[in-house]
Coordinates of C-alpha atoms and ligand atoms in Angstrom, one line a residue:
M1294 CA -15.7 26.2 -23.4
I1295 CA -18.2 23.4 -22.9
R1296 CA -17.1 20.3 -24.8
N1297 CA -17.1 16.6 -24.3
G1298 CA -14.7 15.8 -21.5
W1299 CA -13.1 17.9 -18.9
V1300 CA -14.5 21.3 -18.0
L1301 CA -13.4 23.0 -14.9
A1302 CA -15.6 25.4 -13.0
V1303 CA -14.6 26.7 -9.7
L1304 CA -17.3 26.3 -7.0
G1305 CA -16.0 28.7 -4.5
C1306 CA -16.0 26.1 -1.9
S1307 CA -13.6 27.2 0.9
A1308 CA -14.2 24.1 3.0
A1309 CA -10.8 23.1 4.7
L1310 CA -9.8 19.5 4.9
S1311 CA -11.2 18.3 8.1
S1312 CA -9.0 16.0 10.1
F1313 CA -9.4 12.5 8.7
A1314 CA -11.6 10.4 11.1
A1315 CA -12.9 7.4 9.3
Y1316 CA -15.9 6.0 11.3
A1317 CA -15.9 3.2 8.9
Q1318 CA -19.3 1.7 8.3
P1319 CA -18.3 -2.1 8.5
G1320 CA -19.4 -4.5 5.9
P1321 CA -21.1 -6.9 8.4
L1322 CA -23.5 -4.1 9.5
W1323 CA -24.6 -3.6 5.9
Q1324 CA -24.9 -7.4 5.3
A1325 CA -27.5 -7.3 8.1
T1326 CA -29.8 -4.9 6.4
T1327 CA -32.9 -5.9 4.5
Y1328 CA -31.7 -4.8 1.1
K1329 CA -30.8 -7.9 -0.8
G1330 CA -29.9 -8.8 -4.4
R1331 CA -28.8 -7.0 -7.6
E1332 CA -31.1 -4.7 -9.6
I1333 CA -30.9 -1.7 -12.0
G1334 CA -33.6 0.8 -12.0
K1335 CA -34.6 4.1 -13.5
L1336 CA -34.5 7.2 -11.4
T1337 CA -35.2 10.1 -14.0
G1338 CA -34.6 10.5 -17.7
D1339 CA -31.4 8.8 -18.4
V1340 CA -30.2 8.4 -14.9
Y1341 CA -30.3 4.9 -13.2
Y1342 CA -29.2 3.2 -10.0
A1343 CA -27.6 -0.2 -9.6
R1344 CA -27.9 -2.1 -6.4
S1345 CA -25.9 -5.0 -4.9
D1346 CA -27.5 -5.7 -1.6
D1347 CA -27.1 -2.6 0.6
Y1348 CA -24.8 -0.8 -1.8
V1349 CA -26.1 1.4 -4.5
S1350 CA -24.2 3.1 -7.3
A1351 CA -25.7 5.5 -10.0
F1352 CA -25.1 6.2 -13.7
M1353 CA -26.1 8.3 -16.6
V1354 CA -26.5 6.9 -20.1
T1355 CA -25.7 9.2 -23.0
P1356 CA -25.4 8.5 -26.8
D1357 CA -21.6 8.8 -26.3
G1358 CA -21.3 6.6 -23.4
I1359 CA -22.0 6.1 -19.7
I1360 CA -20.8 8.2 -16.5
L1361 CA -20.8 5.9 -13.4
V1362 CA -20.3 6.9 -9.9
E1363 CA -18.9 4.3 -7.5
P1364 CA -17.7 1.0 -8.7
V1365 CA -18.6 -0.5 -5.2
G1366 CA -16.3 -3.5 -5.6
P1367 CA -15.1 -5.9 -8.4
E1368 CA -18.0 -8.2 -8.2
H1369 CA -20.6 -5.3 -8.5
A1370 CA -18.4 -3.7 -11.2
T1371 CA -18.2 -6.9 -13.2
W1372 CA -21.9 -7.6 -13.0
L1373 CA -22.7 -4.0 -13.8
K1374 CA -20.5 -3.8 -16.9
G1375 CA -22.1 -6.9 -18.4
E1376 CA -25.5 -5.4 -17.7
L1377 CA -24.7 -2.0 -19.1
D1378 CA -23.2 -3.6 -22.3
R1379 CA -26.4 -5.8 -22.8
R1380 CA -28.9 -3.1 -22.0
F1381 CA -27.4 0.2 -23.5
G1382 CA -24.5 -0.9 -25.9
V1383 CA -22.4 2.1 -25.2
P1384 CA -19.2 2.0 -23.1
V1385 CA -18.7 3.4 -19.6
K1386 CA -16.5 6.5 -20.4
Y1387 CA -16.1 7.9 -16.8
V1388 CA -16.0 6.3 -13.4
I1389 CA -16.2 8.7 -10.5
Y1390 CA -15.1 8.0 -7.0
S1391 CA -17.2 9.3 -4.2
H1392 CA -14.3 8.8 -1.7
S1393 CA -11.5 6.3 -1.1
H1394 CA -13.1 3.9 1.1
A1395 CA -12.4 0.3 -0.3
D1396 CA -16.1 -0.8 0.0
H1397 CA -17.1 2.0 -2.4
S1398 CA -14.0 2.5 -4.7
S1399 CA -12.7 -1.0 -5.5
G1400 CA -13.1 -2.6 -8.8
A1401 CA -12.9 0.4 -11.1
A1402 CA -10.2 -1.5 -13.1
V1403 CA -13.0 -3.5 -14.6
F1404 CA -13.9 -0.3 -16.7
K1405 CA -10.3 0.9 -17.4
D1406 CA -10.4 -0.2 -21.0
T1407 CA -13.1 2.3 -21.9
A1408 CA -13.3 4.7 -19.1
R1409 CA -11.3 7.5 -17.4
I1410 CA -11.2 7.2 -13.5
I1411 CA -11.9 10.4 -11.7
G1412 CA -11.1 11.2 -8.0
H1413 CA -10.4 14.0 -5.6
E1414 CA -6.7 14.9 -5.5
A1415 CA -6.7 13.9 -1.7
L1416 CA -7.4 10.4 -2.9
L1417 CA -3.9 10.0 -4.3
G1418 CA -2.3 10.6 -0.8
L1419 CA -4.8 8.2 0.8
L1420 CA -3.9 5.4 -1.7
A1421 CA -0.2 6.0 -1.2
V1422 CA 1.5 3.4 1.1
P1423 CA 2.9 5.4 4.0
P1424 CA 6.7 5.5 4.9
S1425 CA 8.0 1.9 5.9
T1426 CA 8.8 3.2 9.4
T1427 CA 4.9 3.5 10.1
Q1428 CA 3.8 1.4 13.0
L1429 CA 0.7 -0.7 13.2
P1430 CA -2.3 1.3 14.1
Q1431 CA -3.1 1.5 17.8
N1432 CA -6.3 -0.4 17.5
Q1433 CA -4.6 -3.4 15.7
R1434 CA -1.6 -3.8 17.9
A1435 CA -3.3 -6.4 20.2
Q1436 CA -3.5 -8.7 17.1
D1437 CA 0.3 -8.8 16.8
T1438 CA 0.7 -11.6 19.3
N1439 CA 4.3 -12.4 18.3
G1440 CA 5.2 -8.8 18.8
N1441 CA 7.1 -8.4 15.6
G1442 CA 5.4 -5.2 14.5
R1443 CA 3.7 -6.9 11.6
L1444 CA 0.4 -8.8 11.2
E1445 CA 0.9 -12.3 9.8
R1446 CA -2.2 -13.9 8.2
A1447 CA -2.7 -16.2 11.1
E1448 CA -2.7 -13.3 13.6
A1449 CA -5.2 -11.0 11.8
Q1450 CA -8.5 -10.9 13.5
A1451 CA -12.0 -9.6 12.5
Q1452 CA -12.1 -7.1 9.8
V1453 CA -8.4 -7.2 9.0
A1454 CA -8.6 -10.9 8.6
A1455 CA -11.7 -10.6 6.3
S1456 CA -9.9 -8.2 4.0
F1457 CA -6.4 -9.4 4.5
D1458 CA -5.4 -9.7 0.8
F1459 CA -6.8 -6.2 0.2
Y1460 CA -4.4 -4.9 2.9
D1461 CA -1.5 -6.8 1.7
A1462 CA -0.1 -4.4 -1.0
D1463 CA 3.0 -6.4 -1.8
G1464 CA 1.3 -9.8 -1.4
D1465 CA 4.0 -11.2 1.1
G1466 CA 1.4 -12.7 3.5
A1467 CA 2.1 -10.2 6.4
L1468 CA 0.9 -6.7 6.8
S1469 CA 3.5 -4.1 7.7
G1470 CA 2.5 -1.1 9.8
A1471 CA 2.4 0.9 6.6
E1472 CA 0.1 -1.6 4.8
A1473 CA -2.2 -1.9 7.8
T1474 CA -2.4 1.9 8.2
R1475 CA -3.2 2.5 4.5
G1476 CA -6.1 0.1 4.7
P1477 CA -7.7 -2.5 2.4
L1478 CA -7.1 -0.4 -0.8
K1479 CA -5.3 -2.9 -3.0
L1480 CA -8.1 -3.1 -5.5
V1481 CA -8.6 0.7 -5.7
T1482 CA -7.2 1.9 -9.0
P1483 CA -5.6 5.3 -8.7
P1484 CA -7.6 8.0 -10.7
D1485 CA -6.4 9.2 -14.0
L1486 CA -7.9 12.6 -13.5
T1487 CA -8.0 14.5 -10.2
Y1488 CA -9.6 17.7 -9.1
S1489 CA -9.8 20.0 -6.0
A1490 CA -12.7 22.2 -7.1
Q1491 CA -16.0 21.4 -8.9
V1492 CA -15.6 19.8 -12.3
N1493 CA -18.4 19.3 -15.0
I1494 CA -18.2 16.4 -17.3
V1495 CA -20.2 16.9 -20.5
L1496 CA -20.7 13.8 -22.6
G1497 CA -23.3 13.2 -25.3
G1498 CA -24.8 16.6 -24.7
K1499 CA -25.5 15.9 -21.0
R1500 CA -23.8 17.2 -17.9
V1501 CA -22.7 15.7 -14.7
E1502 CA -21.3 17.9 -11.9
V1503 CA -18.4 16.5 -9.7
I1504 CA -18.5 18.6 -6.5
P1505 CA -15.9 18.0 -3.8
I1506 CA -17.1 18.6 -0.3
P1507 CA -14.5 17.2 2.2
T1508 CA -16.2 15.8 5.3
D1509 CA -15.5 14.4 8.6
H1510 CA -16.1 10.9 7.1
A1511 CA -13.7 11.3 4.2
P1512 CA -11.3 14.1 3.2
D1513 CA -11.7 13.2 -0.4
N1514 CA -15.6 13.2 -0.3
T1515 CA -17.2 14.1 -3.5
I1516 CA -20.9 14.4 -4.4
V1517 CA -22.3 14.0 -7.9
R1518 CA -25.2 15.8 -9.5
F1519 CA -26.6 14.3 -12.6
V1520 CA -28.4 17.2 -14.4
D1521 CA -31.2 15.5 -16.3
G1522 CA -34.8 16.6 -15.9
S1523 CA -35.6 16.3 -12.2
N1524 CA -31.9 15.7 -11.3
V1525 CA -30.2 13.2 -9.1
V1526 CA -27.7 13.8 -6.4
F1527 CA -25.3 11.0 -5.2
A1528 CA -23.5 11.4 -1.9
S1529 CA -21.8 8.5 -0.3
D1530 CA -21.7 7.4 3.4
W1531 CA -22.7 10.7 4.7
I1532 CA -26.2 12.0 4.4
T1533 CA -28.2 8.8 5.0
N1534 CA -31.8 8.0 4.0
A1535 CA -34.0 7.1 7.0
R1536 CA -30.9 5.7 8.6
V1537 CA -29.3 7.3 11.7
P1538 CA -25.9 8.8 10.7
F1539 CA -22.7 7.1 11.9
G1540 CA -20.3 8.3 14.4
P1541 CA -19.8 10.9 17.1
N1542 CA -19.2 14.0 14.9
I1543 CA -22.6 14.3 13.2
T1544 CA -23.6 17.5 14.9
M1545 CA -20.4 19.5 14.0
P1546 CA -21.4 23.0 12.7
S1547 CA -19.1 22.4 9.8
E1548 CA -20.9 19.1 8.8
L1549 CA -24.3 20.8 9.1
A1550 CA -23.2 23.6 6.8
K1551 CA -22.0 21.0 4.2
I1552 CA -25.4 19.3 4.3
R1553 CA -27.2 22.6 3.9
Q1554 CA -24.9 23.1 0.8
V1555 CA -26.3 19.8 -0.7
E1556 CA -29.9 20.7 0.3
A1557 CA -29.6 23.9 -1.6
L1558 CA -28.9 22.1 -4.9
D1559 CA -31.5 21.5 -7.5
F1560 CA -32.5 17.9 -7.5
E1561 CA -35.4 15.5 -6.6
H1562 CA -33.8 12.0 -6.2
F1563 CA -31.1 11.4 -3.6
I1564 CA -28.9 8.3 -3.6
C1565 CA -26.8 7.9 -0.4
S1566 CA -24.9 4.9 -1.7
H1567 CA -26.5 2.6 0.9
G1568 CA -30.0 1.3 1.6
R1569 CA -33.1 3.0 0.6
L1570 CA -33.4 5.2 -2.5
G1571 CA -34.3 8.8 -1.4
T1572 CA -35.3 12.2 -2.3
K1573 CA -34.4 15.7 -1.2
A1574 CA -36.9 15.3 1.7
D1575 CA -34.4 12.7 3.1
V1576 CA -31.5 15.1 3.0
S1577 CA -33.7 17.7 5.0
A1578 CA -34.7 15.0 7.4
N1579 CA -31.2 14.0 8.0
L1580 CA -30.2 17.6 8.7
E1581 CA -33.2 18.0 11.0
Y1582 CA -32.2 14.9 13.0
R1583 CA -28.7 16.3 13.5
E1584 CA -30.1 19.7 14.5
A1585 CA -32.6 18.0 16.9
V1586 CA -29.7 16.0 18.5
A1587 CA -27.6 19.0 19.0
A1588 CA -30.6 21.0 20.4
A1589 CA -31.6 18.3 22.8
V1590 CA -28.1 17.7 23.9
R1591 CA -27.7 21.5 24.5
E1592 CA -30.7 21.4 26.8
A1593 CA -29.4 18.4 28.7
I1594 CA -26.1 20.2 29.3
A1595 CA -28.0 23.3 30.5
A1596 CA -30.0 21.1 32.9
G1597 CA -26.7 19.9 34.4
K1598 CA -26.8 16.3 33.0
T1599 CA -23.7 14.4 32.7
L1600 CA -22.6 12.7 29.4
E1601 CA -24.1 9.4 30.5
Q1602 CA -27.3 11.0 31.7
A1603 CA -27.6 12.8 28.3
R1604 CA -26.8 9.6 26.4
D1605 CA -29.5 7.7 28.4
T1606 CA -32.2 10.4 28.2
V1607 CA -31.8 12.1 24.8
L1608 CA -33.7 9.3 23.1
M1609 CA -34.7 11.0 19.7
S1610 CA -37.7 8.8 19.8
D1611 CA -39.2 10.5 16.7
Y1612 CA -36.5 8.6 14.9
A1613 CA -36.8 5.3 16.5
S1614 CA -37.9 3.8 13.1
W1615 CA -34.8 4.8 11.3
E1616 CA -32.2 2.0 10.6
F1617 CA -29.4 1.7 13.0
Y1618 CA -31.3 3.8 15.7
E1619 CA -30.2 1.3 18.4
Q1620 CA -26.5 1.3 17.5
Q1621 CA -25.9 4.8 16.5
R1622 CA -28.2 7.1 18.6
P1623 CA -26.1 6.8 21.7
Q1624 CA -22.8 7.5 19.8
N1625 CA -24.5 10.5 18.2
V1626 CA -25.7 12.0 21.5
A1627 CA -22.4 11.2 23.3
G1628 CA -20.4 12.8 20.5
A1629 CA -22.6 15.9 20.4
Y1630 CA -22.2 16.2 24.2
R1631 CA -18.3 16.1 23.8
L1632 CA -18.4 18.6 21.0
L1633 CA -20.6 21.0 23.0
T1634 CA -18.5 20.8 26.1
A1635 CA -15.0 20.6 24.6
N1636 CA -14.2 24.3 24.7
R1637 CA -15.5 25.0 28.2
Ligands
ZN2260 ZN1 -16.9 5.7 3.6

């Protein structure tokens, strides 16, 4: 039965949870992009985007309230709540998490007085503080200069130092192995409602589809389709618009299949949570890039090239104008090489 609220519809998605490998897209990289300032703009019908610098969230306005995907962070959420109240005069009824990463999911508490918060059931496990016996992550141990197994505030470096208070779940001024392993998730409010298969939210006579697609980037990855005229799809940190995708696993066949699943949906506008606003053509272009990397690396392997030779010669120069080409193209190629030679 379709009614306002919670309507379950099984999508038949059999994608297994891929092993969690967060190739986090660090804040400083985003701060270096050319997207600056805050703005709200219309996409289609009653669906809008809201930008804070490189970060973009999206929402649908209905007579009975607003459905929002991604709070982004407390500052974005606080600004957006004020703007939504002023412009539309209806409350936010649902906040949907795209995935647990703190730079997308912090700040939903701002909407808690009127909204239900929705996230993939895997997000609950990611938010939980691991057992107290958990050791500092390998890549943070060098920061533990006094060797006591914890990171005191004065020891923390780089990204851990920048987000220290968000790691420090119990606020005691030092990060246990458990806190450091969990990540900077202190301002991520646990969801009120979780799902493991597609859910449709119907509000004010309009529909929003919440579609879980676990990816290499996030086991709780969820995309959102706003069904409103020419339709809008929101997918976070994954299929990027005119931006070279992040990390070494971008050519995994399972990843390509998931992008084809998105491409097959009915939509025109595509919001990738970062950077430039896109269309379905950007999803296709992202898929074509990945396929082209895989094909070129396959050719390099057939020609007897080493990983280093492939990385230095598979230049993907058709994509040189994409953002992060310099930083990510070598990683993409080296990763594809390892994937294609792993089972030999
Ligand atoms: Zn992410």
